[in-house]
Structures are given as structure tokens and as C-alpha cells.
Short mmCIF file of C-alpha atoms in Angstrom, two decimals:
data_model
loop_
_atom_site.label_atom_id
_atom_site.label_comp_id
_atom_site.label_asym_id
_atom_site.label_seq_id
_atom_site.Cartn_x
_atom_site.Cartn_y
_atom_site.Cartn_z
CA GLU I 1 96.97 -5.72 -8.63
CA ILE I 2 96.51 -9.33 -7.89
CA SER I 3 95.06 -8.75 -4.61
CA LEU I 4 92.59 -6.29 -6.20
CA PHE I 5 91.50 -8.65 -8.68
CA SER I 6 91.12 -11.25 -6.15
CA ASP I 7 88.82 -9.06 -4.06
CA LEU I 8 86.71 -8.15 -7.08
CA SER I 9 86.36 -11.75 -7.93
CA LEU I 10 85.29 -12.67 -4.44
CA PHE I 11 82.80 -9.73 -4.47
CA ARG I 12 81.12 -11.01 -7.74
CA LYS I 13 80.77 -14.49 -6.49
CA THR I 14 79.16 -13.41 -3.21
CA THR I 15 76.69 -11.05 -4.84
CA LEU I 16 75.77 -13.62 -7.59
CA GLY I 17 75.35 -16.13 -4.73
CA THR I 18 73.03 -13.91 -2.68
CA HIS I 19 70.98 -13.11 -5.71
CA ARG I 20 70.65 -16.83 -6.64
CA GLN I 21 69.74 -17.67 -3.24
CA ALA I 22 66.89 -14.83 -3.12
CA GLN I 23 65.17 -16.04 -6.14
CA PRO I 24 63.92 -19.15 -4.69
CA ARG I 25 62.59 -17.24 -1.73
CA GLN I 26 60.79 -14.79 -3.93
CA ARG I 27 59.31 -17.60 -6.07
CA ALA I 28 58.27 -19.39 -2.70
CA SER I 29 56.76 -16.11 -1.54
CA SER I 30 54.75 -15.73 -4.82
CA ARG I 31 53.43 -19.28 -4.58
CA GLU I 32 52.32 -18.49 -1.02
CA LYS I 33 50.56 -15.54 -2.04
CA ASP I 34 48.75 -17.48 -4.81
CA ARG I 35 47.59 -20.03 -2.28
CA MET I 36 46.52 -17.33 0.07
CA ALA I 37 44.45 -15.72 -2.62
CA SER I 38 42.90 -18.98 -3.68
CA SER I 39 42.00 -19.75 -0.18
CA ILE I 40 40.37 -16.23 0.37
CA ALA I 41 38.30 -16.95 -2.91
CA VAL I 42 37.07 -20.10 -1.75
CA GLU I 43 36.00 -18.79 1.63
CA ALA I 44 34.26 -15.75 -0.17
CA THR I 45 32.36 -18.16 -2.37
CA ALA I 46 31.25 -20.17 0.47
CA LEU I 47 30.23 -17.11 2.53
CA LEU I 48 28.31 -15.76 -0.67
CA ALA I 49 26.42 -19.11 -1.14
CA THR I 50 25.43 -19.12 2.58
CA ARG I 51 24.02 -15.67 2.43
CA GLN I 52 22.08 -16.54 -0.82
CA VAL I 53 20.53 -19.50 0.93
CA ALA I 54 19.65 -17.33 3.93
CA LEU I 55 17.98 -14.74 1.65
CA LEU I 56 16.01 -17.24 -0.14
CA ALA I 57 14.78 -18.69 2.99
CA ALA I 58 13.69 -15.13 4.27
CA VAL I 59 11.89 -14.45 0.90
CA ARG I 60 10.15 -17.69 1.34
CA GLN I 61 8.98 -16.96 4.91
CA VAL I 62 7.54 -13.61 3.82
CA GLU I 63 5.65 -15.41 0.94
CA VAL I 64 4.22 -17.86 3.65
CA LEU I 65 3.25 -15.12 6.00
CA GLU I 66 1.42 -13.17 3.26
CA SER I 67 -0.34 -16.29 2.34
CA LEU I 68 -1.45 -16.80 5.92
CA ASP I 69 -2.63 -13.18 6.10
CA ALA I 70 -4.66 -13.36 2.90
CA LEU I 71 -6.29 -16.80 4.26
CA GLU I 72 -7.04 -15.05 7.62
CA LEU I 73 -8.94 -12.18 5.82
CA ARG I 74 -10.71 -14.60 3.65
CA LEU I 75 -11.91 -16.54 6.68
CA ALA I 76 -12.83 -13.49 8.19
CA SER I 77 -14.88 -12.25 5.22
CA LEU I 78 -16.83 -15.70 4.97
CA GLY I 79 -20.40 -15.61 5.94
CA SER I 80 -21.40 -18.30 8.69
CA ASN I 81 -23.38 -20.35 6.08
CA GLU I 82 -20.07 -20.78 4.01
CA VAL I 83 -18.25 -22.33 6.97
CA GLY I 84 -18.37 -26.38 6.78
CA GLU I 85 -20.45 -28.11 9.23
CA LEU I 86 -20.01 -31.44 10.95
CA PRO I 87 -22.20 -34.27 9.51
CA GLU I 88 -25.38 -34.63 11.45
CA GLU I 89 -25.55 -38.11 13.50
CA GLU I 90 -28.68 -39.98 13.12
CA GLY I 91 -31.20 -39.01 15.86
CA GLU I 92 -29.44 -35.84 16.49
CA SER I 93 -30.69 -32.35 15.54
CA ALA I 94 -28.16 -30.32 13.38
CA PRO I 95 -26.24 -27.72 15.47
CA THR I 96 -27.44 -24.23 14.93
CA THR I 97 -25.09 -21.63 13.45
CA SER I 98 -25.48 -17.92 14.47
CA SER I 99 -25.52 -15.42 11.47
CA ALA I 100 -24.85 -12.59 13.81
CA SER I 101 -22.13 -10.08 12.88
CA PRO I 102 -19.01 -10.29 15.03
CA PRO I 103 -18.61 -7.55 17.65
CA PRO I 104 -17.02 -4.28 16.67
CA PRO I 105 -13.18 -3.94 17.58
CA PRO I 106 -12.50 -2.46 20.95
CA LEU I 107 -12.52 1.22 21.23
CA PRO I 108 -9.20 2.48 22.90
CA SER I 109 -10.15 4.38 26.16
CA ASP I 110 -8.17 7.32 25.02
CA ALA I 111 -9.73 7.62 21.51
CA SER I 112 -10.07 11.00 19.98
CA PRO I 113 -13.83 12.51 19.44
CA THR I 114 -13.18 11.73 15.77
CA HIS I 115 -12.10 8.27 16.36
CA ARG I 116 -15.25 7.63 18.58
CA ALA I 117 -17.53 9.09 15.72
CA ILE I 118 -15.93 6.99 13.02
CA HIS I 119 -16.09 3.72 15.38
CA ALA I 120 -19.80 4.46 16.35
CA GLU I 121 -21.13 4.88 12.68
CA LEU I 122 -19.43 1.68 11.58
CA ALA I 123 -20.46 -0.31 14.60
CA SER I 124 -24.27 0.83 14.01
CA LYS I 125 -23.87 -0.59 10.62
CA LEU I 126 -22.52 -4.06 11.70
CA ASP I 127 -25.67 -5.85 11.58
CA THR I 128 -26.81 -4.69 8.19
CA SER I 129 -23.69 -3.63 6.02
CA PHE I 130 -20.63 -4.81 7.76
CA PRO I 131 -20.84 -8.52 8.71
CA SER I 132 -17.01 -8.77 8.26
CA SER I 133 -16.39 -6.04 10.80
CA PHE I 134 -13.95 -3.23 10.41
CA ARG I 135 -10.43 -2.07 11.75
CA VAL I 136 -9.28 1.24 12.94
CA VAL I 137 -5.67 1.89 13.18
CA ARG I 138 -3.50 4.85 14.44
CA VAL I 139 -0.27 5.22 12.24
CA PRO I 140 3.05 6.78 13.01
CA GLY I 141 3.33 10.45 12.34
CA GLU I 142 5.74 9.88 9.46
CA TYR I 143 3.25 7.79 7.54
CA TYR I 144 2.93 10.12 4.65
CA ASP I 145 6.56 10.97 4.52
CA ARG I 146 7.44 7.30 3.65
CA PRO I 147 6.69 5.38 0.53
CA LEU I 148 3.68 3.05 -0.13
CA GLU I 149 5.36 -0.20 0.84
CA TYR I 150 6.11 1.34 4.24
CA ARG I 151 2.34 2.29 4.57
CA ARG I 152 1.27 -1.19 3.51
CA GLN I 153 3.32 -2.69 6.13
CA VAL I 154 2.24 -0.53 8.98
CA LEU I 155 -1.52 -1.36 8.19
CA ASP I 156 -0.75 -4.97 7.36
CA ALA I 157 -2.27 -4.53 4.06
CA PHE I 158 -2.35 -7.29 1.57
CA SER I 159 -0.68 -5.04 -1.12
CA THR I 160 -0.14 -1.38 -1.86
CA SER I 161 -3.18 -1.76 -4.13
CA HIS I 162 -5.26 -2.13 -1.10
CA LEU I 163 -4.34 1.42 -0.03
CA CYS I 164 -6.86 4.06 -1.10
CA LYS I 165 -7.74 7.70 -0.53
CA THR I 166 -11.05 9.72 -0.71
CA MET I 167 -11.08 13.08 -2.66
CA VAL I 168 -13.78 15.82 -3.03
CA MET I 169 -14.02 17.14 -6.33
CA GLU I 170 -15.92 20.07 -7.82
CA ASN I 171 -17.40 21.07 -11.33
CA THR I 172 -15.17 23.94 -12.18
CA LYS I 173 -17.63 24.70 -14.97
CA ASP I 174 -20.28 25.31 -12.42
CA ASP I 175 -20.41 29.06 -11.33
CA ARG I 176 -22.31 28.66 -8.24
CA PRO I 177 -19.94 29.76 -5.12
CA PHE I 178 -19.72 27.38 -2.07
CA PRO I 179 -21.97 26.52 -0.26
CA GLU I 180 -24.44 26.71 -3.13
CA GLY I 181 -24.32 23.71 -5.47
CA LEU I 182 -24.26 21.10 -2.49
CA ASP I 183 -27.92 20.15 -2.83
CA ASP I 184 -30.87 21.93 -4.49
CA GLY I 185 -33.15 19.06 -4.29
CA GLU I 186 -32.39 17.84 -7.92
CA ALA I 187 -30.65 14.54 -8.29
CA TRP I 188 -27.02 14.76 -9.45
CA SER I 189 -27.28 18.73 -9.96
CA THR I 190 -24.67 19.05 -7.19
CA LYS I 191 -21.60 20.79 -7.87
CA TYR I 192 -19.53 18.55 -5.67
CA ILE I 193 -18.93 14.82 -5.59
CA MET I 194 -16.45 12.43 -3.48
CA VAL I 195 -14.30 9.80 -5.14
CA VAL I 196 -12.53 6.80 -3.57
CA VAL I 197 -9.49 5.56 -5.74
CA GLN I 198 -6.20 3.64 -4.99
CA TYR I 199 -3.11 5.30 -4.54
CA VAL I 200 -1.55 3.21 -7.36
CA SER I 201 -4.22 4.44 -9.93
CA LYS I 202 -4.54 7.53 -11.81
CA LEU I 203 -7.92 9.23 -11.84
CA HIS I 204 -9.56 9.80 -15.24
CA ALA I 205 -11.56 13.07 -15.01
CA GLU I 206 -13.40 12.58 -18.49
CA LYS I 207 -14.73 9.12 -17.35
CA ILE I 208 -16.13 11.10 -14.21
CA ARG I 209 -17.57 13.68 -16.50
CA ASP I 210 -19.33 11.27 -18.83
CA PHE I 211 -20.82 9.49 -15.76
CA VAL I 212 -22.27 12.56 -14.43
CA PHE I 213 -23.46 13.56 -17.76
CA GLU I 214 -25.46 10.43 -17.94
CA LYS I 215 -26.88 10.84 -14.66
CA ARG I 216 -28.08 14.25 -15.41
CA GLY I 217 -30.00 12.93 -18.33
CA GLY I 218 -28.26 15.25 -20.84
CA LYS I 219 -29.71 18.20 -19.13
CA THR I 220 -26.25 19.73 -18.88
CA GLN I 221 -23.80 19.92 -21.77
CA ARG I 222 -20.70 17.95 -21.65
CA LYS I 223 -18.59 21.07 -21.97
CA LYS I 224 -20.36 22.47 -18.75
CA ILE I 225 -19.07 19.51 -16.73
CA LYS I 226 -15.47 19.46 -15.72
CA PHE I 227 -14.46 17.90 -12.32
CA ARG I 228 -11.30 18.86 -10.52
CA LEU I 229 -9.85 18.48 -7.00
CA ALA I 230 -11.77 20.90 -4.91
CA PRO I 231 -10.02 23.56 -2.99
CA GLU I 232 -8.80 22.36 0.47
CA GLU I 233 -11.04 24.67 2.42
CA VAL I 234 -14.00 23.58 0.53
CA SER I 235 -13.25 20.11 1.04
CA ASP I 236 -12.71 20.69 4.86
CA ALA I 237 -16.12 22.50 5.06
CA ILE I 238 -18.00 19.73 3.23
CA THR I 239 -16.63 16.81 5.06
CA GLY I 240 -15.27 18.11 8.36
CA TYR I 241 -12.04 16.61 7.76
CA SER I 242 -8.72 17.98 6.71
CA HIS I 243 -6.28 16.95 3.84
CA ASN I 244 -5.18 13.24 4.15
CA ALA I 245 -8.00 12.67 6.52
CA VAL I 246 -10.97 12.89 4.15
CA THR I 247 -13.48 9.87 4.41
CA PRO I 248 -17.12 9.28 3.71
CA VAL I 249 -17.44 7.71 7.11
CA ALA I 250 -19.27 10.04 9.50
CA SER I 251 -18.78 12.86 7.00
CA LYS I 252 -20.34 16.22 7.78
CA THR I 253 -22.16 16.47 4.47
CA LYS I 254 -23.57 13.75 2.31
CA ILE I 255 -22.69 14.07 -1.49
CA PRO I 256 -22.68 11.55 -4.34
CA LEU I 257 -19.88 8.99 -3.69
CA LEU I 258 -18.17 7.30 -6.52
CA VAL I 259 -15.66 4.30 -6.05
CA SER I 260 -13.32 3.04 -8.62
CA HIS I 261 -14.22 -0.51 -9.93
CA ARG I 262 -10.66 -1.57 -9.24
CA VAL I 263 -11.40 -1.11 -5.48
CA LEU I 264 -14.19 -3.67 -5.74
CA GLU I 265 -12.01 -6.08 -7.68
CA LEU I 266 -9.48 -6.09 -4.95
CA ARG I 267 -8.72 -9.74 -3.35
CA PRO I 268 -8.83 -10.33 -0.67
CA ASP I 269 -11.69 -7.92 -0.26
CA PHE I 270 -10.47 -5.42 2.44
CA PHE I 271 -9.00 -2.29 1.60
CA TRP I 272 -7.97 0.92 3.76
CA LEU I 273 -9.10 4.51 3.74
CA GLY I 274 -8.52 7.70 5.74
CA ALA I 275 -10.64 8.00 8.91
CA GLY I 276 -11.04 11.65 9.80
CA GLU I 277 -7.63 12.32 11.33
CA VAL I 278 -4.16 12.24 9.25
CA ASP I 279 -2.76 9.52 11.30
CA LEU I 280 -6.00 7.44 11.53
CA LYS I 281 -6.87 4.86 8.88
CA VAL I 282 -9.92 2.46 8.67
CA GLY I 283 -10.13 -0.93 6.91
CA PHE I 284 -13.16 -2.90 5.75
CA SER I 285 -14.67 -4.90 2.85
CA ALA I 286 -14.96 -2.85 -0.37
CA ALA I 287 -18.08 -4.52 -1.28
CA GLU I 288 -19.78 -3.96 2.04
CA PHE I 289 -18.46 -0.41 2.17
CA ALA I 290 -20.03 0.44 -1.22
CA GLU I 291 -23.42 -1.11 -0.13
CA ALA I 292 -23.48 0.70 3.14
CA TYR I 293 -22.86 4.17 1.72
CA GLY I 294 -24.62 3.84 -1.37
CA ALA I 295 -21.46 4.30 -3.48
CA HIS I 296 -21.68 4.29 -7.39
CA VAL I 297 -19.06 1.79 -8.64
CA ILE I 298 -17.64 3.17 -11.90
CA ASP I 299 -14.53 2.87 -14.05
CA CYS I 300 -12.87 6.27 -13.23
CA THR I 301 -9.13 5.56 -13.78
CA TYR I 302 -6.79 4.98 -16.51
CA ASP I 303 -6.53 1.37 -17.75
CA ASP I 304 -2.70 1.00 -16.95
CA LYS I 305 -3.38 2.29 -13.53
#
């Protein structure tokens, strides 16, 4: 019995000693974990701060590039008389400046017939209507499958507000079948009109109705004027261009052209339109475009765009 009690006492002492020795190691292990967690937190904070600085630098770079693009477009749109001249030295004649328009952009050797027609018509107007020239760009096939911001980047447009579209609209209250109603010799009696608006704006059909009503001098009742998007086959027949390619430039048939006043308010004054093919776009000055094509600039969108 004495031996049994002795063995039991020894077992208790040994177990208690082992437990007491394990406790400091456990506490040490816990402190080590706290130190590691603190170190990781510090490193993560430093990494986050570094990435935030890099992000701010990238944003600033984009802003600077956009400002440079705007300045380049502004300089391109300035007439030669607006460019500062060196002061005239005594006894010397003032240098002469040329008011000639810049040459048209180069036409690719593999340009399609439509591209050549668009280029030729705009080039013919350079001396009179387009002193700031124009640009024709072919875009990727996925252009219309991507958001406006992607399209803006492809065209290097100043903003998504500078992206516009052309629509052929018809007076659905006019019973004349196509092609009747295109032009019967009387001003504004046409059943069809062409409208240019921004993609970011919403067309206001009633404003177009009121404008046409005034143009017709009240000869047609308002209730007999209701413009809606023309059927695609009618639009194709009138312009010679398919959906997403409609443009007033080199259009097959000339019909009254309306342009949203918001397009003329764009700054810088350089916007983009379709150019006869789905993947072909043309850019030019809105003011010069409106003058060259005899467009009627009107308020034809909702105020909140």
C-alpha cells in the first residue's frame, strides 16, 4: 500500500509539473501570434497606402491627358487669325498668314467605296464649310456591344456626350406610302426628317412636332403630326445606309435635317457620328457641320438629358 501511494504521489507531481511547464509555452505562443498579427497588419496598411498613392497618380495622369486632348482640339479649331503673331520689327513687313484650310486626312488605300464617298464629300467642303477638317475612324466589330465609355475611348472623344447618332423619323399621321411624301415641292410638307442627337440624351418627339407645325405655318393640325422612328427598310432606302450607319454625309436622299442644340453646345466643338458603315465613324466641328448641311438647330430633347 505504501508503494502504491508513493507511485500515485509521484504521478501527480509529474503531471502537475508538466502542466505548469506547458503554460508558459502556451502563453509565449500566444504572444508570438499577437506579434505576427500586428506585423501583418502594419505591412497590409503600408501596402494599401502605396496602392492608393499609385491610384491617385494614375487618375491625375488621365486628367492631364484629357486636358491635353482638349487643348489640342481647341488649337485645331482655331482660325489662323486667332493665332498670335510675332511683333513686327521696324522696317520689316508683317509676315503673311495663310487662311487656307488644312488638307483632308489621308484616305487609306484599302478604303471601302462608302468610306471614299464620305471622304470625298467632306473634302470638297474643306475650303468653305470645314476649315477645321474632319476625321474618319474604323472601329472594332464589338463597338456597339460595349458601353459608351468604351466607344469614347476607341474614338478618343472628349466625353460620352460627344458621341451622337442620326435617325430618320416619319410622320405616322401622314397616310402617304413610301416613297411618296419625300418631296412634293412644298417646303416642310415632307413625311420624313433626319435628326441628330447625343446618345446620352432622350429625344422629345413633341418638341419636334411643334417645330414642324411652326414650319408648316399652321397648314397642318398638330394632331396630324406625330414623328416616330422610321422603319429600318425605309431609313435604308432614304439614306442608302443601314442601322447604326445612318449619316447625313453623302446621304442618298436629302431631307430636312434637325440637330439638337445640345450638340452645338459641346466643348470642345468636335463630335462623332456614324459614317455609312456600322464600323465607320466620322468626327468634325458641330458648328461647321450644321452650316455645311443646312441643319436646323433646335431643342428636341428632354431637359434632364
